[in-house]
Amino acid sequence: MAEAGQRLGVLLMRAGIITERQLADALEVHKATGSPLGRVLVDLGYATQGGILSVMAKQIGIPYIDFSVKHPDANAIAVVPKDLATRYTLMPVEIIGDELVVAMADPQNVLALDDLRIITGYEIKPAISTKDDIVATIGEYYKIATTMSEEDLDASGEIEGMSLEDLTEVTDEAPIVKLVNYIINKAVADRASDIHIEPQEKDLRVRYRVDGVLHEVMRSPKGTQAAILSRFKIMADMDIAETRKPQDGHCALTTGGHKMDFRVSTLPTVYGERVVLRILRKDSIMMRLEDLGFLPSALERFESSFRKPYGAILVTGPTGSGKSTSLYAAINVLNEPTKHILTAEDPVEYRLPGVNQIQTNVKAGLTFARALRSFLRCSPDIILVGEIRDQETAQIAIESALTGHLVLSTLHTNDAAGAITRLTEMGVEPFLVASSVDCVLAQRLARRLCPDCKEEFKPSKQAMLDAGFPEDNLPETLFRAKGCKKCGGTGYRGRLGVHEVMLVSEEIGELCVREATAEAIREVAVEQGMLTLKQDGLEKVRMGRTSMEEIVRVIV
């Protein structure tokens, strides 16, 4: 027994999981107490149960499943009843051809393998994982997914060629409803912002966007495509007979005891209609400015601008960079009974209590420009314009800021200085821009390092210089992503803003009137204390909030 323990210790040492000194300490305890070496190493904190199992799995030639990295597939879960998974402490992982991969605490349990083979009809490929991980994963995934049979899922022959009436009936049947509910509930549980249902040549791919990055979570048989897509369209009150034109819809569902709104869009592709569900979380509009990741200096500069009674504040950045969230956070601060606030949005995604929100409708003639003209006759104190897209909207917004209103809006430019030149390119007179624009906030969203697993390391000097750190102020240590169960193995959990706050001073106003370039305006803004997006991001890397790789990814 001692020899077996020593062999395990040597294998763990070769794998880099423990050091020679740690092995010697553990062997002493092992000899004194008689406890298995693996248990001693875990108790001493030298190794994890998963790390030991991964080495043992290599020795006996079966795969080790780490559920913090590998997510079980819904089709695999559907073919194994929960009571069977609980009885034998096993978790279905994925289906590969005619094989079902199953993670087991005891992969040599012949009785469990025979039962699985008979019940599922698949050849079983056993893998190994820790008992605790399997039990936790059963609780997490079977809580969301109600068991569905493979016959229910693989309805290829039955759904092909059905009439619209039959298709509507199919989508109301339990299996498809369960599968769609599983996709939605799992997305909410995984903190996804979007669900992408994408028809491929041979199957249907489902991806979630988590913290701004897309992850594939499952594939469903091609035969289920028509029913799944129709189910989503019916939920969003769309026309299921129309498959050649893009459609937009909306639905509200309760998941996990919370009411959630979903904005649904379809787009015809060569393999069928693609569906995207945008998950609108009520809590994101109640965020405070302090929660958005502002550095104290940047927050002070931004707050100083929107506390003024009039002027224009512009938030710039690409789609999905959190512009609307920042504007809503500012509106939450300004929203008082003494203020009359009007917003024009396309679409109105979140309802703000106490704020008069208007949904633009181009077909009915209610554009941003027309809504703005109407606003001025309603004596507002604060106006929020969803986006400045054209000269007419820009002109009215700028003139409104000059006539005693606080105007907040968004603009698509790469940085803060570019917003000034963009307005003049749109046809707004430079002297009007210089007189009305008070502040421009440029921003991006970077993934936040998972606080439970981020690890400290000493980067090379060249890597820090390449990332953009100044040579005379290089940090000694930084943090990087590692990956754990809580962050789904990505090493990141949540996002934070990276900001560039440019206050329009007299000098910048003069440059604007002279129609100076964005580069010239940026230089003056930096001299006056503005941190660029890159500088702000690197400061957050230095503070351990995010990683160098993430800042390089989101900021050119």
XYZ file of C-alpha atoms in Angstrom:
556
model
C 0.000 0.000 0.000
C 2.880 2.303 0.835
C 4.480 1.527 -2.537
C 1.226 2.439 -4.332
C 1.152 5.715 -2.414
C 4.734 6.473 -3.349
C 4.014 5.746 -7.025
C 1.075 8.156 -6.926
C 3.277 10.787 -5.249
C 5.958 10.452 -7.945
C 3.330 10.761 -10.694
C 1.900 13.925 -9.082
C 5.392 15.374 -8.751
C 6.173 14.677 -12.416
C 2.902 16.366 -13.412
C 3.969 19.489 -11.502
C 1.047 19.287 -9.070
C 3.225 18.907 -5.962
C 6.890 19.561 -5.113
C 9.433 17.085 -3.774
C 9.315 18.758 -0.347
C 5.514 18.519 -0.250
C 5.688 14.814 -1.195
C 8.166 14.150 1.628
C 5.918 15.922 4.164
C 2.836 14.038 2.958
C 4.604 10.662 3.070
C 5.562 11.259 6.703
C 1.920 11.949 7.626
C 0.822 8.973 5.496
C 3.169 6.603 7.368
C 2.231 8.002 10.780
C -1.560 7.939 10.308
C -2.131 5.273 7.676
C -4.422 7.635 5.721
C -4.286 7.281 1.912
C -1.637 9.567 0.399
C -4.208 11.293 -1.843
C -6.361 12.206 1.176
C -3.274 13.478 3.060
C -2.258 15.724 0.129
C -5.779 17.190 -0.059
C -5.963 17.715 3.729
C -2.580 19.474 3.729
C -3.735 21.730 0.888
C -0.906 20.550 -1.395
C -3.234 19.205 -4.104
C -6.906 19.160 -5.052
C -8.987 16.037 -5.491
C -9.476 17.000 -9.140
C -5.726 17.388 -9.721
C -5.019 13.938 -8.260
C -7.828 12.348 -10.280
C -6.576 13.905 -13.526
C -3.180 12.239 -13.045
C -4.750 8.886 -12.111
C -7.048 9.098 -15.151
C -4.043 9.413 -17.466
C -2.490 6.324 -15.869
C -5.558 4.132 -16.398
C -6.233 5.612 -19.839
C -9.624 7.276 -19.388
C -10.467 10.990 -19.710
C -10.806 13.272 -16.694
C -13.720 15.754 -16.812
C -13.279 19.140 -15.138
C -16.778 20.638 -14.955
C -15.385 24.137 -14.403
C -14.169 23.947 -18.015
C -16.413 21.353 -19.700
C -20.144 22.087 -19.780
C -22.502 19.113 -20.173
C -24.514 19.080 -23.400
C -28.306 19.313 -23.160
C -28.783 16.419 -25.606
C -26.679 14.145 -23.362
C -28.561 15.206 -20.220
C -31.845 14.527 -22.019
C -31.163 10.796 -22.441
C -30.154 9.994 -18.833
C -32.876 10.188 -16.146
C -31.981 12.195 -13.054
C -32.666 9.318 -10.634
C -30.174 7.134 -12.539
C -27.524 9.886 -12.459
C -28.068 10.361 -8.709
C -28.125 6.630 -7.885
C -24.774 5.905 -9.549
C -23.177 9.368 -9.039
C -22.612 10.027 -12.740
C -23.124 12.954 -15.092
C -23.766 12.673 -18.864
C -21.343 14.970 -20.715
C -21.821 14.723 -24.496
C -22.852 12.458 -27.378
C -20.152 11.654 -29.962
C -21.520 9.529 -32.810
C -23.033 6.436 -31.186
C -21.135 6.948 -27.915
C -22.363 8.684 -24.748
C -19.560 10.189 -22.661
C -20.388 9.902 -18.950
C -18.361 11.285 -16.033
C -18.407 8.845 -13.105
C -17.045 8.827 -9.571
C -16.429 5.059 -10.091
C -15.839 4.389 -13.812
C -15.372 0.658 -13.082
C -18.958 0.220 -11.856
C -20.063 -2.460 -14.356
C -23.673 -2.413 -13.129
C -23.982 1.343 -13.796
C -22.425 0.971 -17.279
C -24.844 -1.863 -18.195
C -27.896 0.095 -16.974
C -26.805 3.166 -18.948
C -26.279 1.116 -22.111
C -29.735 -0.485 -21.862
C -31.636 2.718 -20.967
C -29.964 5.088 -23.453
C -29.214 2.725 -26.354
C -25.731 4.228 -26.653
C -22.316 2.707 -26.201
C -20.978 4.198 -22.965
C -17.568 5.890 -22.851
C -16.756 6.319 -19.138
C -14.760 9.279 -17.851
C -13.776 10.166 -14.302
C -14.521 13.185 -12.109
C -14.717 13.944 -8.398
C -17.812 12.880 -6.501
C -18.393 16.422 -5.189
C -18.177 17.921 -8.695
C -20.580 15.345 -10.127
C -23.136 15.869 -7.342
C -22.927 19.678 -7.728
C -23.274 19.441 -11.529
C -26.288 17.097 -11.264
C -27.927 19.620 -8.936
C -27.155 22.548 -11.238
C -28.063 21.078 -14.634
C -30.955 18.770 -13.786
C -32.542 21.613 -11.828
C -32.852 23.533 -15.093
C -33.390 20.730 -17.602
C -36.369 18.417 -17.296
C -35.480 14.986 -18.699
C -36.362 14.531 -22.372
C -36.028 11.314 -24.344
C -33.806 11.128 -27.412
C -36.915 10.249 -29.446
C -38.441 13.556 -28.379
C -35.318 15.476 -29.403
C -34.530 13.668 -32.628
C -37.840 14.267 -34.349
C -36.272 14.798 -37.774
C -38.557 12.593 -39.788
C -41.724 13.779 -38.082
C -41.173 17.558 -38.301
C -39.894 17.725 -41.878
C -42.657 18.819 -44.263
C -45.279 19.598 -41.620
C -47.966 22.213 -42.208
C -48.013 25.457 -40.184
C -50.945 24.162 -38.100
C -49.060 20.953 -37.272
C -45.884 22.917 -36.522
C -47.750 25.151 -34.067
C -49.072 22.049 -32.303
C -45.581 20.514 -32.154
C -44.127 23.625 -30.540
C -46.764 23.458 -27.813
C -45.824 19.877 -26.958
C -43.702 19.263 -23.868
C -40.307 18.181 -25.315
C -39.684 21.257 -27.471
C -41.065 23.555 -24.766
C -38.720 21.921 -22.228
C -35.725 22.276 -24.535
C -36.456 25.973 -25.238
C -37.023 26.624 -21.526
C -33.729 24.877 -20.763
C -31.877 27.095 -23.275
C -33.370 30.271 -21.748
C -32.989 29.282 -18.077
C -29.409 28.101 -18.609
C -28.562 31.434 -20.306
C -29.947 33.409 -17.370
C -28.090 31.150 -14.890
C -24.837 31.643 -16.846
C -25.245 35.489 -16.788
C -25.530 35.619 -20.603
C -26.532 38.885 -22.279
C -27.586 37.281 -25.590
C -28.747 33.880 -26.834
C -27.844 33.020 -30.452
C -29.811 30.210 -32.146
C -27.942 29.530 -35.398
C -28.952 26.966 -38.063
C -25.941 25.136 -39.518
C -25.742 22.713 -42.429
C -26.201 19.574 -40.301
C -27.482 20.795 -36.927
C -28.610 23.785 -34.863
C -25.977 25.637 -32.837
C -26.748 27.493 -29.591
C -24.307 30.100 -28.282
C -24.405 32.467 -25.294
C -22.648 35.807 -25.039
C -21.197 35.969 -21.527
C -19.222 39.060 -20.493
C -19.086 40.163 -24.137
C -17.625 36.902 -25.515
C -19.590 34.189 -27.357
C -19.444 30.575 -26.085
C -20.990 27.544 -27.758
C -23.133 25.628 -25.257
C -24.928 22.952 -27.272
C -25.940 21.617 -30.668
C -29.367 20.177 -31.400
C -30.313 17.743 -34.224
C -31.272 19.420 -37.522
C -34.728 17.863 -37.333
C -35.634 19.964 -34.280
C -34.758 23.256 -36.054
C -38.224 24.124 -37.401
C -39.989 23.456 -34.096
C -37.404 25.288 -31.935
C -37.351 28.380 -34.170
C -41.153 28.428 -34.359
C -41.385 28.146 -30.584
C -39.180 31.221 -30.126
C -41.191 33.156 -32.744
C -44.506 32.274 -31.125
C -43.183 33.405 -27.721
C -42.204 36.782 -29.237
C -45.557 37.134 -31.067
C -43.955 36.917 -34.536
C -45.386 35.547 -37.789
C -44.136 31.939 -38.054
C -45.262 31.773 -41.696
C -42.829 34.576 -42.665
C -39.336 33.132 -43.055
C -37.908 35.394 -45.792
C -37.826 38.730 -43.951
C -36.160 39.829 -40.699
C -38.603 40.218 -37.803
C -38.425 41.811 -34.345
C -40.406 40.879 -31.290
C -40.485 41.055 -27.518
C -41.501 38.768 -24.676
C -41.458 38.751 -20.874
C -40.747 35.589 -18.878
C -40.204 34.698 -15.239
C -37.027 32.688 -14.625
C -35.705 31.796 -11.203
C -38.354 33.981 -9.582
C -37.246 37.083 -11.522
C -39.176 38.800 -14.320
C -36.978 39.145 -17.414
C -37.604 40.950 -20.703
C -36.299 39.502 -23.968
C -35.873 41.353 -27.257
C -36.075 38.816 -30.086
C -34.770 39.286 -33.648
C -34.776 36.891 -36.600
C -32.589 36.998 -39.710
C -32.929 34.662 -42.728
C -29.705 32.743 -43.550
C -28.921 30.080 -46.161
C -29.574 27.299 -43.603
C -32.716 28.805 -42.084
C -33.721 31.649 -39.771
C -31.216 32.791 -37.156
C -32.754 33.941 -33.852
C -31.078 36.250 -31.333
C -32.582 36.898 -27.903
C -31.259 39.928 -26.028
C -31.744 39.439 -22.284
C -32.757 42.712 -20.640
C -31.995 42.632 -16.941
C -33.878 45.098 -14.781
C -31.014 45.372 -12.280
C -28.568 46.746 -14.868
C -30.465 50.054 -15.164
C -30.358 50.648 -11.416
C -26.560 50.545 -11.358
C -24.775 53.396 -9.701
C -21.949 55.229 -11.467
C -19.580 53.864 -8.800
C -20.428 50.316 -9.921
C -19.403 50.927 -13.541
C -15.664 50.801 -12.866
C -14.793 54.525 -12.996
C -11.485 55.585 -11.524
C -12.104 58.303 -8.869
C -10.539 61.051 -11.037
C -12.599 60.091 -14.119
C -15.825 59.848 -12.087
C -15.226 63.295 -10.606
C -14.711 64.781 -14.074
C -17.858 63.089 -15.458
C -20.056 64.062 -12.491
C -18.913 67.686 -12.687
C -20.416 67.897 -16.186
C -23.873 66.365 -15.736
C -24.450 68.283 -12.500
C -24.614 71.486 -14.590
C -28.088 72.781 -15.511
C -27.446 72.844 -19.273
C -25.032 71.673 -21.952
C -24.514 68.501 -24.019
C -22.919 65.320 -22.682
C -21.988 62.703 -25.265
C -21.109 59.049 -24.620
C -19.204 57.384 -27.449
C -18.067 53.868 -28.277
C -18.953 50.894 -30.476
C -22.166 48.850 -30.168
C -22.215 46.882 -26.921
C -19.769 49.097 -25.043
C -22.248 50.030 -22.291
C -23.152 53.543 -23.494
C -26.847 53.226 -22.570
C -26.009 51.805 -19.128
C -23.787 54.814 -18.391
C -26.522 57.229 -19.503
C -29.133 55.405 -17.391
C -26.792 55.530 -14.386
C -26.459 59.301 -14.855
C -30.253 59.657 -15.238
C -30.738 57.683 -11.995
C -28.635 60.311 -10.221
C -30.543 63.202 -11.825
C -34.019 61.672 -11.493
C -35.733 63.830 -8.858
C -39.364 64.958 -8.499
C -38.245 68.551 -9.241
C -36.823 67.568 -12.686
C -38.787 66.976 -15.888
C -36.925 64.280 -17.861
C -37.843 63.197 -21.412
C -36.132 60.438 -23.424
C -36.354 59.404 -27.084
C -35.111 55.838 -27.572
C -35.044 53.163 -30.267
C -36.110 50.870 -28.740
C -37.105 51.595 -25.144
C -35.395 48.581 -23.570
C -35.763 49.478 -19.883
C -38.539 51.321 -18.106
C -37.302 54.081 -15.784
C -39.725 55.055 -12.991
C -40.578 58.744 -13.015
C -39.106 59.338 -16.500
C -41.198 60.048 -19.611
C -39.848 57.679 -22.276
C -40.795 57.847 -25.947
C -40.299 55.017 -28.437
C -39.330 56.348 -31.879
C -41.232 54.954 -34.854
C -39.813 55.795 -38.288
C -42.790 54.253 -40.148
C -45.162 56.540 -38.258
C -42.844 59.509 -38.839
C -41.669 59.769 -35.228
C -37.913 60.106 -35.737
C -35.343 61.286 -33.184
C -35.440 64.753 -34.771
C -39.237 65.039 -34.668
C -39.353 63.743 -31.072
C -36.743 66.347 -30.071
C -38.759 69.176 -31.635
C -41.824 68.046 -29.686
C -39.790 67.802 -26.469
C -38.842 71.491 -26.636
C -42.532 72.440 -26.497
C -42.973 70.389 -23.289
C -40.567 72.437 -21.133
C -38.164 69.635 -20.117
C -35.153 70.103 -17.840
C -33.225 67.070 -19.094
C -33.397 65.397 -22.508
C -31.938 61.989 -23.376
C -31.588 61.145 -27.072
C -30.849 57.479 -27.746
C -28.401 58.212 -30.550
C -27.345 61.098 -32.766
C -27.473 59.544 -36.239
C -27.955 62.429 -38.656
C -27.460 66.161 -39.115
C -31.031 67.134 -38.195
C -30.923 65.299 -34.846
C -27.428 66.664 -34.118
C -28.489 70.235 -34.912
C -31.580 70.155 -32.675
C -29.707 68.434 -29.814
C -26.909 71.026 -29.908
C -29.355 73.948 -30.093
C -31.330 72.446 -27.160
C -28.139 72.381 -25.080
C -27.584 76.048 -25.903
C -31.099 77.053 -24.829
C -30.955 75.897 -21.214
C -31.468 72.117 -21.416
C -29.173 69.336 -20.256
C -28.888 66.984 -23.231
C -27.443 63.459 -22.960
C -26.854 61.322 -26.039
C -24.610 58.723 -27.692
C -22.441 58.892 -30.788
C -20.458 56.241 -32.648
C -16.808 57.327 -32.574
C -13.633 55.531 -31.461
C -12.527 58.059 -28.836
C -13.636 61.224 -27.057
C -11.806 63.713 -29.305
C -13.373 62.107 -32.391
C -16.855 63.120 -31.207
C -16.072 66.833 -31.712
C -14.879 66.366 -35.296
C -17.758 63.943 -36.005
C -20.348 66.608 -35.154
C -18.695 69.152 -37.455
C -18.546 66.515 -40.219
C -22.299 66.032 -39.745
C -22.789 69.690 -40.619
C -23.133 71.324 -37.182
C -21.335 74.676 -37.065
C -18.018 74.399 -35.155
C -18.787 77.422 -32.943
C -22.094 75.787 -31.879
C -20.280 72.554 -30.956
C -17.657 74.488 -28.960
C -20.341 76.441 -27.081
C -22.703 73.554 -26.288
C -20.722 70.334 -25.723
C -19.539 70.203 -22.129
C -18.180 66.661 -21.820
C -17.463 63.595 -23.968
C -17.172 60.163 -22.348
C -15.601 57.420 -24.502
C -15.813 53.912 -23.124
C -15.258 50.188 -23.689
C -16.185 47.139 -21.617
C -13.447 44.769 -20.425
C -13.990 41.487 -18.605
C -13.345 41.632 -14.875
C -10.937 39.051 -13.414
C -12.689 36.424 -11.299
C -11.906 37.355 -7.662
C -11.970 33.691 -6.594
C -9.287 32.357 -8.931
C -7.193 35.229 -10.332
C -3.509 34.558 -9.770
C -0.620 36.937 -9.181
C 2.424 36.672 -11.466
C 5.512 38.616 -12.474
C 5.259 39.540 -16.183
C 8.295 40.086 -18.384
C 9.418 43.659 -18.988
C 8.860 43.283 -22.746
C 5.278 42.056 -22.260
C 4.465 45.110 -20.132
C 6.053 47.485 -22.649
C 4.144 45.820 -25.492
C 0.900 46.266 -23.519
C 1.615 50.010 -23.190
C 2.968 50.499 -19.659
C 5.467 53.406 -19.444
C 9.061 52.197 -19.048
C 9.682 54.445 -16.039
C 6.662 53.092 -14.111
C 6.403 49.339 -14.632
C 4.429 47.329 -12.027
C 6.272 44.595 -10.150
C 3.422 42.057 -10.251
C 0.073 41.784 -12.020
C -2.880 39.387 -12.013
C -4.015 37.019 -14.765
C -6.995 34.764 -15.487
C -6.875 31.170 -14.261
C -10.372 29.648 -14.310
C -12.584 27.979 -11.699
C -16.086 26.593 -11.237
C -17.571 29.996 -10.323
C -16.439 31.696 -13.556
C -17.096 28.713 -15.838
C -13.372 28.135 -16.370
C -12.863 31.459 -18.189
C -10.998 33.278 -15.405
C -13.362 36.261 -15.763
C -16.658 37.122 -14.071
C -18.561 40.284 -14.918
C -17.353 43.361 -16.763
C -16.087 46.831 -15.927
C -15.901 50.029 -17.938
C -12.729 51.520 -19.360
C -13.254 55.286 -19.667
C -11.879 58.405 -21.307
C -13.479 61.604 -19.947
C -12.804 64.743 -21.973
C -14.050 68.050 -20.568
C -14.434 70.674 -23.301
C -12.307 73.556 -21.996
C -11.801 76.982 -23.620
C -8.626 75.729 -25.348
C -10.441 72.697 -26.796
C -13.344 74.954 -27.818
C -10.922 77.192 -29.721
C -9.445 74.170 -31.490
C -12.969 73.095 -32.409
C -13.764 76.518 -33.914
C -10.513 76.328 -35.919
C -11.615 72.819 -37.050
C -8.471 71.192 -35.677
C -7.915 67.446 -36.064
C -8.991 64.904 -33.450
C -5.295 64.212 -32.716
C -4.656 67.873 -31.870
C -7.725 67.987 -29.605
C -6.646 64.748 -27.873
C -3.159 66.122 -27.155
C -4.582 69.196 -25.416
C -7.105 67.073 -23.465
C -4.303 64.797 -22.202
C -2.277 67.866 -21.146
C -5.333 69.008 -19.174
C -5.530 65.755 -17.213
C -7.524 63.336 -19.388
C -6.520 59.668 -19.158
C -6.819 57.927 -22.550
C -8.704 54.645 -22.856
C -5.394 52.732 -22.883
C -4.054 54.575 -19.813
C -7.308 54.055 -17.905
C -7.334 50.356 -18.832
C -3.711 49.803 -17.797
C -4.401 51.494 -14.465
C -7.158 48.910 -13.872
C -4.691 46.156 -14.836
C -2.265 47.577 -12.252
C -5.069 47.484 -9.651
C -5.779 43.801 -10.382
C -9.286 44.384 -11.763
C -8.583 43.016 -15.250
C -5.706 41.533 -17.280
C -3.226 42.891 -19.839
C -4.626 40.497 -22.466
C -8.147 41.831 -21.939
C -7.122 45.485 -22.348
C -5.162 44.643 -25.503
C -8.271 42.788 -26.797
C -10.748 45.649 -26.322
C -8.558 48.699 -26.991
C -6.539 49.155 -30.169
